[in-house]
Amino acid sequence: MDSFVVKRKRRIGEQSTEFNSEHVTKKSKDDSTETDQGAVHSILWKEIRRENLCCDYTVFYSKHQADELLAECEKKLIYNEGQMARVHLYGKWMEIARKQVAFGDDCLSYRFSGKTVLARPWIPLVQKIKDDITKATGYTFNFVLVNRYKDGHDHIGEHKDDEKDLVFGHPIASLSLGQARDFVFKHQDSRGKKATRDIPTVKLELQHGSLLMMKHPTNSFWYHSLPARKKLINVRINFTFRQMVVKKTC
DNA sequence: TGGTATAAAGCGC
DNA sequence: CGCGCTTTATACC
């Protein structure tokens, strides 16, 4: 069993909606003997399972905690500009419809779509979120890509996370703050006109303060996207914590 | 070395 | 407004 049920010293928030809920099971509390004056609670993960898709979702921070984190992010985060804010796709350089910055251990970088995003040194705000997730899940991370979607016009297209620089099999932890947004998984065999199979898309709504653990082999088989939702006016900031291959040279 | 994939926008419906 | 589909020439195994 791949479950990880972890105790945290806080009450977790409400579960959010997963549209195709018939395939979702809530993880039951295990046979834990934890009795820390009732102050410690197991995280209730919503398990999302399809063929070669394995994700766990929970509301990780209370509204109050998430509000404070979002405010601090808006105050302290500075995003990449210029060449660093573009991708090379289908022969053209394109501006991205969002803002992006990365933090990580010394000398780490992440290459995708013809560009290299260098990690800035960790700052306490981001380090704290990373440490919270590690405490809750047991997984470590040495890199995070931060995407800021200023409103519902900002988005990211269908893609798979580029695995060249990622430690194979390590989960990606996606923490969301701010505007709840739809998040869509589409199986690689069900895309386009010459799809060979008809596998339904999987849609989630990623809530303020939520954590989505994307586990192996999800990213090898499924594309994901954050489609535009043009009526939404509020900002969303997303952190995707990763474990990168550490190279010998800087 | 070639075969393969593409984190984007734009169009039609 | 939202979706599905096409594009395209470079970068990479």
Short mmCIF file of C-alpha atoms (C1' of nucleotides) in Angstrom, two decimals:
data_model
loop_
_atom_site.label_atom_id
_atom_site.label_comp_id
_atom_site.label_asym_id
_atom_site.label_seq_id
_atom_site.Cartn_x
_atom_site.Cartn_y
_atom_site.Cartn_z
CA MET A 1 0.00 0.00 0.00
CA ASP A 2 1.39 3.35 -0.97
CA SER A 3 -0.56 5.34 1.55
CA PHE A 4 1.03 7.83 3.83
CA VAL A 5 -1.10 8.96 6.66
CA VAL A 6 0.68 11.59 8.63
CA LYS A 7 -0.14 13.46 11.76
CA ARG A 8 -0.03 17.23 11.86
CA LYS A 9 -0.71 19.50 14.77
CA ARG A 10 -3.61 21.32 13.26
CA ARG A 11 -7.08 20.78 12.01
CA ILE A 12 -7.36 20.41 8.29
CA GLY A 13 -9.93 22.26 6.26
CA GLU A 14 -12.81 21.14 4.15
CA GLN A 15 -12.37 18.87 1.20
CA SER A 16 -12.91 20.40 -2.21
CA THR A 17 -14.89 19.17 -5.14
CA GLU A 18 -13.50 16.63 -7.56
CA PHE A 19 -15.78 16.50 -10.55
CA ASN A 20 -15.51 12.81 -11.40
CA SER A 21 -16.09 11.85 -7.85
CA GLU A 22 -17.12 8.29 -8.52
CA HIS A 23 -13.50 7.32 -8.89
CA VAL A 24 -12.35 9.12 -5.79
CA THR A 25 -12.00 7.48 -2.47
CA LYS A 26 -11.26 9.10 0.80
CA LYS A 27 -8.47 7.53 2.70
CA SER A 28 -9.77 6.24 5.96
CA LYS A 29 -7.98 7.06 9.12
CA ASP A 30 -5.62 4.23 9.82
CA ASP A 31 -5.09 2.27 12.99
CA SER A 32 -3.10 5.13 14.44
CA THR A 33 -2.58 5.15 18.15
CA GLU A 34 -1.78 8.83 18.14
CA THR A 35 -3.50 10.51 21.05
CA ASP A 36 -1.75 13.78 21.54
CA GLN A 37 -4.56 15.34 23.60
CA GLY A 38 -6.66 15.32 20.49
CA ALA A 39 -4.57 18.11 18.98
CA VAL A 40 -3.08 15.91 16.29
CA HIS A 41 -5.08 14.97 13.24
CA SER A 42 -4.43 12.71 10.32
CA ILE A 43 -4.55 14.38 6.98
CA LEU A 44 -7.46 13.13 4.98
CA TRP A 45 -6.21 12.66 1.44
CA LYS A 46 -8.57 12.45 -1.45
CA GLU A 47 -7.14 9.73 -3.68
CA ILE A 48 -7.49 10.29 -7.39
CA ARG A 49 -6.80 7.13 -9.35
CA ARG A 50 -7.02 6.26 -13.00
CA GLU A 51 -4.93 4.13 -15.34
CA ASN A 52 -1.38 5.31 -14.67
CA LEU A 53 -2.67 8.33 -12.76
CA CYS A 54 -1.96 8.53 -9.05
CA CYS A 55 -2.64 11.78 -7.21
CA ASP A 56 -3.53 12.67 -3.64
CA TYR A 57 -5.32 15.90 -2.78
CA THR A 58 -6.00 17.67 0.49
CA VAL A 59 -6.68 21.13 1.81
CA PHE A 60 -3.38 21.58 3.57
CA TYR A 61 -3.52 25.06 5.10
CA SER A 62 -6.46 26.61 6.91
CA LYS A 63 -8.01 29.66 5.28
CA HIS A 64 -6.32 31.90 7.82
CA GLN A 65 -2.89 30.36 7.21
CA ALA A 66 -3.35 30.43 3.46
CA ASP A 67 -4.49 34.06 3.51
CA GLU A 68 -1.37 35.06 5.40
CA LEU A 69 0.91 33.08 3.10
CA LEU A 70 -0.67 34.60 0.01
CA ALA A 71 -0.29 38.12 1.39
CA GLU A 72 3.33 37.47 2.21
CA CYS A 73 3.95 36.03 -1.26
CA GLU A 74 2.47 39.10 -2.88
CA LYS A 75 4.73 41.26 -0.75
CA LYS A 76 7.97 39.32 -1.16
CA LEU A 77 8.07 37.36 -4.40
CA ILE A 78 9.76 38.89 -7.43
CA TYR A 79 9.29 37.14 -10.75
CA ASN A 80 11.51 36.54 -13.75
CA GLU A 81 11.40 38.95 -16.67
CA GLY A 82 12.64 39.13 -20.24
CA GLN A 83 14.14 35.99 -21.77
CA MET A 84 13.49 34.11 -18.54
CA ALA A 85 9.76 34.73 -18.92
CA ARG A 86 9.43 33.18 -22.39
CA VAL A 87 9.35 29.69 -23.86
CA HIS A 88 10.50 28.39 -27.21
CA LEU A 89 7.68 26.45 -28.84
CA TYR A 90 6.89 25.36 -32.39
CA GLY A 91 9.77 27.46 -33.63
CA LYS A 92 8.75 30.69 -31.93
CA TRP A 93 9.54 32.51 -28.74
CA MET A 94 6.36 33.11 -26.80
CA GLU A 95 5.52 35.16 -23.75
CA ILE A 96 4.02 33.06 -21.00
CA ALA A 97 0.55 33.98 -19.75
CA ARG A 98 1.63 34.03 -16.12
CA LYS A 99 4.64 35.01 -14.05
CA GLN A 100 7.30 32.56 -12.97
CA VAL A 101 10.26 32.24 -10.62
CA ALA A 102 12.17 29.32 -9.13
CA PHE A 103 13.92 28.64 -5.84
CA GLY A 104 16.20 25.77 -5.00
CA ASP A 105 19.43 24.41 -3.64
CA ASP A 106 22.71 25.81 -4.96
CA CYS A 107 23.35 25.44 -8.67
CA LEU A 108 20.06 23.74 -9.55
CA SER A 109 18.17 24.67 -12.69
CA TYR A 110 15.20 23.35 -14.61
CA ARG A 111 15.12 23.09 -18.41
CA PHE A 112 11.92 22.96 -20.41
CA SER A 113 10.63 24.39 -23.67
CA GLY A 114 13.97 25.70 -24.79
CA LYS A 115 14.85 27.64 -21.67
CA THR A 116 16.65 27.14 -18.41
CA VAL A 117 15.19 28.49 -15.18
CA LEU A 118 17.87 28.99 -12.56
CA ALA A 119 17.00 28.47 -8.93
CA ARG A 120 17.29 31.48 -6.68
CA PRO A 121 18.45 30.80 -3.13
CA TRP A 122 15.69 29.72 -0.77
CA ILE A 123 13.91 32.50 1.12
CA PRO A 124 12.31 31.78 4.52
CA LEU A 125 8.74 32.11 3.24
CA VAL A 126 9.20 29.44 0.56
CA GLN A 127 11.46 27.27 2.72
CA LYS A 128 8.73 27.16 5.38
CA ILE A 129 6.15 25.90 2.90
CA LYS A 130 8.62 23.29 1.65
CA ASP A 131 9.34 22.15 5.20
CA ASP A 132 5.63 21.93 6.04
CA ILE A 133 5.06 19.66 3.04
CA THR A 134 8.06 17.49 3.87
CA LYS A 135 6.85 17.08 7.45
CA ALA A 136 3.41 16.07 6.24
CA THR A 137 4.37 13.75 3.41
CA GLY A 138 7.87 12.50 4.20
CA TYR A 139 9.10 13.60 0.77
CA THR A 140 12.01 16.01 0.39
CA PHE A 141 12.36 18.63 -2.33
CA ASN A 142 15.31 20.66 -3.59
CA PHE A 143 13.57 22.91 -6.11
CA VAL A 144 10.30 24.76 -6.56
CA LEU A 145 8.80 26.43 -9.59
CA VAL A 146 6.44 29.25 -8.67
CA ASN A 147 3.72 30.33 -11.10
CA ARG A 148 1.57 33.41 -10.50
CA TYR A 149 -1.71 33.66 -12.39
CA LYS A 150 -2.87 37.23 -11.91
CA ASP A 151 -6.48 36.44 -12.85
CA GLY A 152 -8.55 34.03 -14.91
CA HIS A 153 -6.91 35.15 -18.15
CA ASP A 154 -3.56 33.79 -17.04
CA HIS A 155 -3.21 30.08 -17.65
CA ILE A 156 -0.89 27.25 -18.64
CA GLY A 157 -1.44 24.95 -21.60
CA GLU A 158 -1.45 21.16 -21.69
CA HIS A 159 1.97 19.74 -20.97
CA LYS A 160 3.89 17.07 -19.18
CA ASP A 161 6.51 18.19 -16.68
CA ASP A 162 9.85 17.82 -18.44
CA GLU A 163 11.55 14.86 -16.79
CA LYS A 164 15.10 15.46 -18.03
CA ASP A 165 16.22 17.12 -14.81
CA LEU A 166 13.82 15.43 -12.40
CA VAL A 167 14.64 12.50 -10.15
CA PHE A 168 12.74 9.63 -11.73
CA GLY A 169 9.72 8.48 -9.79
CA HIS A 170 9.78 11.29 -7.23
CA PRO A 171 6.40 12.92 -6.64
CA ILE A 172 5.72 16.58 -7.41
CA ALA A 173 3.96 18.57 -4.70
CA SER A 174 1.66 21.31 -5.99
CA LEU A 175 0.54 23.88 -3.42
CA SER A 176 -2.09 26.44 -4.37
CA LEU A 177 -2.83 29.82 -2.81
CA GLY A 178 -5.57 32.27 -3.78
CA GLN A 179 -8.17 31.94 -6.49
CA ALA A 180 -9.51 28.39 -6.83
CA ARG A 181 -8.88 27.20 -10.38
CA ASP A 182 -9.84 24.22 -12.52
CA PHE A 183 -7.01 21.79 -13.20
CA VAL A 184 -7.30 19.26 -16.02
CA PHE A 185 -5.56 15.95 -16.67
CA LYS A 186 -5.72 14.44 -20.15
CA HIS A 187 -4.30 11.02 -21.07
CA GLN A 188 -1.65 11.08 -23.81
CA ASP A 189 -3.52 8.49 -25.89
CA SER A 190 -6.71 10.56 -25.90
CA ARG A 191 -5.43 13.81 -27.38
CA GLY A 192 -6.14 15.23 -30.79
CA LYS A 193 -7.88 13.85 -33.82
CA LYS A 194 -5.81 10.70 -34.03
CA ALA A 195 -6.40 9.64 -30.48
CA THR A 196 -6.09 5.88 -30.16
CA ARG A 197 -8.19 5.62 -27.03
CA ASP A 198 -11.10 7.43 -25.42
CA ILE A 199 -10.11 8.06 -21.85
CA PRO A 200 -12.13 10.70 -20.00
CA THR A 201 -10.30 13.80 -18.81
CA VAL A 202 -9.96 14.25 -15.08
CA LYS A 203 -10.87 17.66 -13.65
CA LEU A 204 -10.13 19.01 -10.21
CA GLU A 205 -10.68 22.34 -8.59
CA LEU A 206 -7.57 23.39 -6.71
CA GLN A 207 -8.63 25.27 -3.62
CA HIS A 208 -6.94 28.04 -1.64
CA GLY A 209 -4.38 26.34 0.60
CA SER A 210 -4.64 22.98 -1.13
CA LEU A 211 -1.91 20.44 -1.80
CA LEU A 212 -1.95 18.06 -4.76
CA MET A 213 0.64 15.27 -4.70
CA MET A 214 1.29 14.12 -8.26
CA LYS A 215 2.89 10.72 -7.95
CA HIS A 216 4.62 8.43 -10.38
CA PRO A 217 3.73 7.53 -13.08
CA THR A 218 1.09 10.24 -13.58
CA ASN A 219 3.41 12.61 -15.38
CA SER A 220 4.64 9.93 -17.78
CA PHE A 221 1.16 9.26 -19.18
CA TRP A 222 -1.02 12.30 -18.50
CA TYR A 223 -0.85 15.90 -19.66
CA HIS A 224 -2.05 18.60 -17.31
CA SER A 225 -3.17 22.19 -17.76
CA LEU A 226 -4.66 25.15 -15.96
CA PRO A 227 -7.16 26.48 -18.49
CA ALA A 228 -8.19 30.13 -18.66
CA ARG A 229 -11.34 31.02 -16.74
CA LYS A 230 -11.97 34.54 -17.92
CA LYS A 231 -14.57 35.53 -15.40
CA LEU A 232 -12.21 35.06 -12.47
CA ILE A 233 -10.58 38.24 -11.22
CA ASN A 234 -8.37 37.12 -8.36
CA VAL A 235 -4.76 36.01 -8.22
CA ARG A 236 -3.56 32.43 -7.75
CA ILE A 237 -0.01 31.48 -6.85
CA ASN A 238 1.11 27.90 -7.32
CA PHE A 239 4.23 26.17 -6.01
CA THR A 240 5.39 22.93 -7.60
CA PHE A 241 8.04 21.37 -5.39
CA ARG A 242 10.31 18.90 -7.12
CA GLN A 243 13.39 16.77 -6.57
CA MET A 244 15.97 17.61 -9.21
CA VAL A 245 18.97 15.57 -10.25
CA VAL A 246 21.98 17.19 -8.60
CA LYS A 247 24.77 17.80 -11.07
CA LYS A 248 28.39 17.93 -10.08
CA THR A 249 29.20 21.32 -11.53
CA CYS A 250 27.58 24.67 -11.18
"C1'" DT B 1 22.02 10.65 -36.48
"C1'" DG B 2 17.23 11.28 -37.24
"C1'" DG B 3 12.74 10.80 -35.10
"C1'" DT B 4 10.01 12.79 -32.01
"C1'" DA B 5 7.84 16.07 -28.90
"C1'" DT B 6 6.36 20.73 -28.08
"C1'" DA B 7 4.68 24.52 -20.53
"C1'" DA B 8 2.49 28.68 -27.05
"C1'" DA B 9 -1.42 31.15 -29.71
"C1'" DG B 10 -5.18 31.19 -33.05
"C1'" DC B 11 -9.10 29.50 -35.34
"C1'" DG B 12 -13.70 27.40 -35.91
"C1'" DC B 13 -17.72 25.88 -33.69
"C1'" DC C 1 -16.44 32.05 -23.33
"C1'" DG C 2 -14.80 27.29 -23.56
"C1'" DC C 3 -13.38 23.31 -26.19
"C1'" DG C 4 -10.76 20.86 -29.63
"C1'" DC C 5 -7.63 20.92 -33.10
"C1'" DT C 6 -3.57 22.70 -35.81
"C1'" DT C 7 0.66 24.81 -36.16
"C1'" DT C 8 6.19 24.48 -36.66
"C1'" DA C 9 11.30 24.53 -36.59
"C1'" DT C 10 14.10 23.74 -32.93
"C1'" DA C 11 15.94 20.90 -29.29
"C1'" DC C 12 16.39 16.98 -27.41
"C1'" DC C 13 17.46 12.24 -26.69
#
